[in-house]
Short mmCIF file of C-alpha atoms in Angstrom, two decimals:
data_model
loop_
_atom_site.label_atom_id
_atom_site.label_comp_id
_atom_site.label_asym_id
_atom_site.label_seq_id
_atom_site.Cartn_x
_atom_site.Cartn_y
_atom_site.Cartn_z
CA UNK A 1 -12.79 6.34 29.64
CA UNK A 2 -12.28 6.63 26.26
CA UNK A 3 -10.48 9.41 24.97
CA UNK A 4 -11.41 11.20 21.60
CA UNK A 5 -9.52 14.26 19.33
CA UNK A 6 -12.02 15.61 17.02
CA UNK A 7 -10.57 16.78 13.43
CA UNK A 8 -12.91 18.89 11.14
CA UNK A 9 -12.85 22.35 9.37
CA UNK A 10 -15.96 23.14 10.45
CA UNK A 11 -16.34 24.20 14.13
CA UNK A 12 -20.12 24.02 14.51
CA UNK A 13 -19.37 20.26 12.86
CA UNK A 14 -17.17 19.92 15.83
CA UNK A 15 -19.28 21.06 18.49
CA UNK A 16 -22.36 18.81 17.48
CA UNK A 17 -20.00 16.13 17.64
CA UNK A 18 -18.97 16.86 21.00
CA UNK A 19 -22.33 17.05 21.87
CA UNK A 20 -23.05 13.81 21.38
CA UNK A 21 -19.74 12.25 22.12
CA UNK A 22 -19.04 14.09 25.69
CA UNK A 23 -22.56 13.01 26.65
CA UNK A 24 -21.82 9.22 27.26
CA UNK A 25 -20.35 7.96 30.30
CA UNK A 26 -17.46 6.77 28.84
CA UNK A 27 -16.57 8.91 25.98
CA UNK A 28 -14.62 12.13 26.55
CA UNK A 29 -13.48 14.74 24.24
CA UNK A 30 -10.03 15.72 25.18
CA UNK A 31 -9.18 18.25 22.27
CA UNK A 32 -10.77 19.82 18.84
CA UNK A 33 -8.42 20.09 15.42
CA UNK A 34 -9.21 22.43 12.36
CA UNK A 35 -6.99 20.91 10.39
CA UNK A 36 -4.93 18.32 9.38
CA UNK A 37 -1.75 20.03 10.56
CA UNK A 38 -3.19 21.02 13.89
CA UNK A 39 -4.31 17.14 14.31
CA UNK A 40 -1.10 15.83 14.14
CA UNK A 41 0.34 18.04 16.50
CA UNK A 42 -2.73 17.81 18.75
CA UNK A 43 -2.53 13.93 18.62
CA UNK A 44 1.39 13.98 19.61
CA UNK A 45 0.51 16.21 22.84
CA UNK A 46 -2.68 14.68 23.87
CA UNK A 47 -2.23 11.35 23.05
CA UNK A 48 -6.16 10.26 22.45
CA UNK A 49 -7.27 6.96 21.88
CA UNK A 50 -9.41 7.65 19.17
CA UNK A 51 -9.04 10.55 16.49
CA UNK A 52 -12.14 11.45 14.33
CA UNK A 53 -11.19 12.89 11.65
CA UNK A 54 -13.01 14.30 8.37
CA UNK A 55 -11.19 13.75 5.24
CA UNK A 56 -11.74 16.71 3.08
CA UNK A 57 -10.06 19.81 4.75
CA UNK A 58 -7.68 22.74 3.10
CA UNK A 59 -4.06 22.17 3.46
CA UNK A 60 -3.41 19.04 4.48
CA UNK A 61 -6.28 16.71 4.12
CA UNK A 62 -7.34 13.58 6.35
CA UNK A 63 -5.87 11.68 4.80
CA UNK A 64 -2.25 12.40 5.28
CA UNK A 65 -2.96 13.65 8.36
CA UNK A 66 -3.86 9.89 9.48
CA UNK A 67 -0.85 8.69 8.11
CA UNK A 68 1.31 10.98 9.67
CA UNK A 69 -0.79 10.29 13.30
CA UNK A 70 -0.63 6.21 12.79
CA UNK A 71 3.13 6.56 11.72
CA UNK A 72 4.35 8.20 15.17
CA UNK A 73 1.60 6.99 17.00
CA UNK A 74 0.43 3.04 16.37
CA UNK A 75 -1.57 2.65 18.84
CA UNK A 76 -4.10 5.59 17.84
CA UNK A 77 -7.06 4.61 16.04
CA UNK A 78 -8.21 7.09 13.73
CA UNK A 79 -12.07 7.15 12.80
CA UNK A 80 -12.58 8.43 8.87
CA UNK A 81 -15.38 10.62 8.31
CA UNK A 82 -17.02 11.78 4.48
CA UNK A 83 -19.70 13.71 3.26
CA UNK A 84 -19.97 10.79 0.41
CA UNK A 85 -20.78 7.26 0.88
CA UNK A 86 -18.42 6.32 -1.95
CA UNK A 87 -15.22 8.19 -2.20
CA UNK A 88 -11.39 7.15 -2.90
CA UNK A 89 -10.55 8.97 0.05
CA UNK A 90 -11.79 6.36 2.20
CA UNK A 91 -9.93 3.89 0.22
CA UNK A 92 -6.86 5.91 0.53
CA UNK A 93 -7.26 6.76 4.55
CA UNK A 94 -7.79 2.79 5.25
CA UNK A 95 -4.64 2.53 3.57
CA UNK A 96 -2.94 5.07 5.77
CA UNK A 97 -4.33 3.35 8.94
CA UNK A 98 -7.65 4.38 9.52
CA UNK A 99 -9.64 1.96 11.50
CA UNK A 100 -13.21 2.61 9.69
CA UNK A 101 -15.48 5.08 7.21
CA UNK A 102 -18.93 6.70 8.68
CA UNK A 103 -20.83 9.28 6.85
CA UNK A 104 -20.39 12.64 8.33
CA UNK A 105 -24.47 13.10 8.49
CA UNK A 106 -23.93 9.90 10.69
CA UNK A 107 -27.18 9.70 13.55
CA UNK A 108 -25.46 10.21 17.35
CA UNK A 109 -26.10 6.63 18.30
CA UNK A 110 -23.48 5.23 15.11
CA UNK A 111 -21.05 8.21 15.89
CA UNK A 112 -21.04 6.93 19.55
CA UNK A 113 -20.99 3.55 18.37
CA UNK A 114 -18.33 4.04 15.68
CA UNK A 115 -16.01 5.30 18.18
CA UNK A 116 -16.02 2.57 20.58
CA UNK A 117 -15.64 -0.03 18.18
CA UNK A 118 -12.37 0.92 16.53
CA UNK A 119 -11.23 1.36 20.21
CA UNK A 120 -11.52 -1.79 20.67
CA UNK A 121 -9.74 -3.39 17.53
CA UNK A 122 -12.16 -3.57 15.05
CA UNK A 123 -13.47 -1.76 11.84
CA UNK A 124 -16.49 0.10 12.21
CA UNK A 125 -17.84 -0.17 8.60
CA UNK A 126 -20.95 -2.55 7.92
CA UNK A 127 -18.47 -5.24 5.99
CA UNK A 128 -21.02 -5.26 2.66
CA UNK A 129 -20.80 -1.27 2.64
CA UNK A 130 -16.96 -2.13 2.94
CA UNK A 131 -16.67 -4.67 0.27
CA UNK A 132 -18.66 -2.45 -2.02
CA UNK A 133 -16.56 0.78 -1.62
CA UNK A 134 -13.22 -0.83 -1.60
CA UNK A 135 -14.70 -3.17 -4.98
CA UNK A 136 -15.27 0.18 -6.40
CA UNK A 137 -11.88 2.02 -5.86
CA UNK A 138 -9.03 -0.58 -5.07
CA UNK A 139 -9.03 -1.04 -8.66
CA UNK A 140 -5.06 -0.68 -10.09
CA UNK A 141 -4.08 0.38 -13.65
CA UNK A 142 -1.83 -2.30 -13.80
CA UNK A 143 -3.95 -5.66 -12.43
CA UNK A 144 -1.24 -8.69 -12.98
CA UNK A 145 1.49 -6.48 -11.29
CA UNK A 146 -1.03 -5.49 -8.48
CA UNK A 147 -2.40 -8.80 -7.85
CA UNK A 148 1.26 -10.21 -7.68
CA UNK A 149 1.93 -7.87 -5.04
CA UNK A 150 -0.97 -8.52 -2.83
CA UNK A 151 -0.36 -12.40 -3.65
CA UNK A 152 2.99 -12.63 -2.16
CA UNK A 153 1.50 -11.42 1.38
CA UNK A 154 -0.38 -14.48 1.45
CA UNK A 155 2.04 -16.87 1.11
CA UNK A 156 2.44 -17.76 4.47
CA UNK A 157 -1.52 -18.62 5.14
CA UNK A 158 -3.05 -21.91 5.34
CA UNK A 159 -5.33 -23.31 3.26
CA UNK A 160 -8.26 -22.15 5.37
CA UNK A 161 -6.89 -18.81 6.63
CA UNK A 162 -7.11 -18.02 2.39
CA UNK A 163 -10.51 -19.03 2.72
CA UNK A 164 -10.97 -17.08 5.65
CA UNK A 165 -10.11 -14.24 4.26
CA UNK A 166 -12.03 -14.30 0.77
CA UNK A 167 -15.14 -14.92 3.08
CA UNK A 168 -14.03 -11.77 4.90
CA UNK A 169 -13.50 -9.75 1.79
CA UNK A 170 -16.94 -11.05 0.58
CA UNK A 171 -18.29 -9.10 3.17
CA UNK A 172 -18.96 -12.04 5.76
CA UNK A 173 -18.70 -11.60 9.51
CA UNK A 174 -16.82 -13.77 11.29
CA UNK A 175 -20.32 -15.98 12.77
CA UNK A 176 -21.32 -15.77 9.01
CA UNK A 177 -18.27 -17.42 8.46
CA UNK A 178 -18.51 -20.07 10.88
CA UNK A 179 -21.63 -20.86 10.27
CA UNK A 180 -20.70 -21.73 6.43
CA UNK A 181 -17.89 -23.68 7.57
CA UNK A 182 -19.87 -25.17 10.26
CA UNK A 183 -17.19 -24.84 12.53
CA UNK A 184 -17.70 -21.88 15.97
CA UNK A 185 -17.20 -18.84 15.76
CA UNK A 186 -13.84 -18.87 18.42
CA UNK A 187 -12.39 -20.84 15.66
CA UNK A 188 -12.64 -18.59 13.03
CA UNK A 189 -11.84 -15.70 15.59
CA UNK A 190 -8.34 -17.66 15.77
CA UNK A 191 -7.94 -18.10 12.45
CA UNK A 192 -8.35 -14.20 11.72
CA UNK A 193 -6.40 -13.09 14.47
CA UNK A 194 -3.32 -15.36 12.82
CA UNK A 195 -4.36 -14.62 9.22
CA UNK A 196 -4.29 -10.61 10.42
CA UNK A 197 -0.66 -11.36 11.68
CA UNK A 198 0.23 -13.48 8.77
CA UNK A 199 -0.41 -10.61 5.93
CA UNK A 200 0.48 -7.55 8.82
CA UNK A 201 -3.05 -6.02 8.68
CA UNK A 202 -4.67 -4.33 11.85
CA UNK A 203 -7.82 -4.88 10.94
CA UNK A 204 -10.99 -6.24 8.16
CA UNK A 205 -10.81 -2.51 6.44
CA UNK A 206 -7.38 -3.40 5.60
CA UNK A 207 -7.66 -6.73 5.45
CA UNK A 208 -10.12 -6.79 2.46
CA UNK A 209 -7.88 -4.46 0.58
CA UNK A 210 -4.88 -7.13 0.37
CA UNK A 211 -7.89 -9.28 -0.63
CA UNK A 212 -8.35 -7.27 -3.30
CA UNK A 213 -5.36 -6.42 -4.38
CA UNK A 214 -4.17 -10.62 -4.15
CA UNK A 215 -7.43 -10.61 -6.54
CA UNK A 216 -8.83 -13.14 -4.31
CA UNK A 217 -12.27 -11.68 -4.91
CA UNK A 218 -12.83 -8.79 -7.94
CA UNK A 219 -15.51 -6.17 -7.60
CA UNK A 220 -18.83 -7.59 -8.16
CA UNK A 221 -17.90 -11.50 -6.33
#
């Protein structure tokens, strides 16, 4: 049973979401948050396995709220919601931990979906939708002291872990990937679970953003 803390200002927001979430057989909601204050206290006594958690609320916003929850609490993953498609809080909650973006006008069956994948490890974003947003907004003022930065995380990768991971930040999936390199797909999986260690990322959200900021790829590649 997966366990889920639902964070928005809005409670009719709250209770559709419930709706949908507490009506799968292994989803449960275990508490509701109005804010981001409330949500890190909530998260700290309930301990949920995933938080979903809007991003524009009064007083403290999702943002720092997911900081503050992945900072005591690693193991949470927290699931970013926004009314806009493109928006640098999304940017700036996958940098505090978050483990994915949806919509918030999201249909039940990707809310449901969305959920379960970032409890299991991975980023639920479409990775074009991904490389698009962060290519939009992971764009510093100062680009030679931003892409020296991000470089110096990759200096411990291979050859083809750095390829790896420009194909990832292109917005490949991993059988994408193995089918360019025409090697299988439990190859590449090993090479991005040691790549993911290499440059301390948890996931391809976070993953393409020290892409981005190494300047492997550029907005528009």
């Amino acid at each position: 049973m997966i366990s889920v803390l639902l964070v928005d200002d809005h409670a009719l927001v709250r209770k559709g979401f419930r709706l949908m979430l507490d009506a799968q057989p292994d989803l449960t909601v275990v508490g509701e948050a109005g804010d981001g204050a409330e949500a890190v206290r909530l998260s700290a006594e309930l301990r949920p396995d995933v938080v979903v958690m809007d991003l524009h609320m009064p007083g403290l916003d999702g943002v720092r709220a997911t900081e503050l929850i992945i900072g005591g609490q690693p193991g949470v993953r927290v699931l970013a919601l926004s009314t806009f498609d493109l928006d640098e809080n999304v940017v700036a909650a996958l940098r505090a931990g978050a483990c994915g973006f949806l919509p918030k006008d999201v249909s039940p069956e990707e809310l449901v979906e969305g959920v379960r994948v970032v409890h299991s490890g991975e980023a639920a974003l479409a990775p074009r939708l991904l490389t698009r947003l962060i290519g939009t907004f992971v764009r510093a003022p100062e680009p030679r002291r931003s892409a020296s930065r991000g470089a110096g995380r990759l200096d411990a990768l291979t050859d083809r872990e750095r390829e790896i991971l420009t194909l990832i930040a292109r917005g490949l999936s991993n059988a994408e990937i193995a089918a360019g390199l025409g090697v299988s797909p439990s190859t590449i999986k090993n090479h991005v679970t040691s790549l993911f260690a290499k440059i301390e990322v948890r996931d391809r959200a976070q993953a393409v953003i020290v892409a981005y900021e190494a300047a492997l790829v550029s907005p528009g590649d």
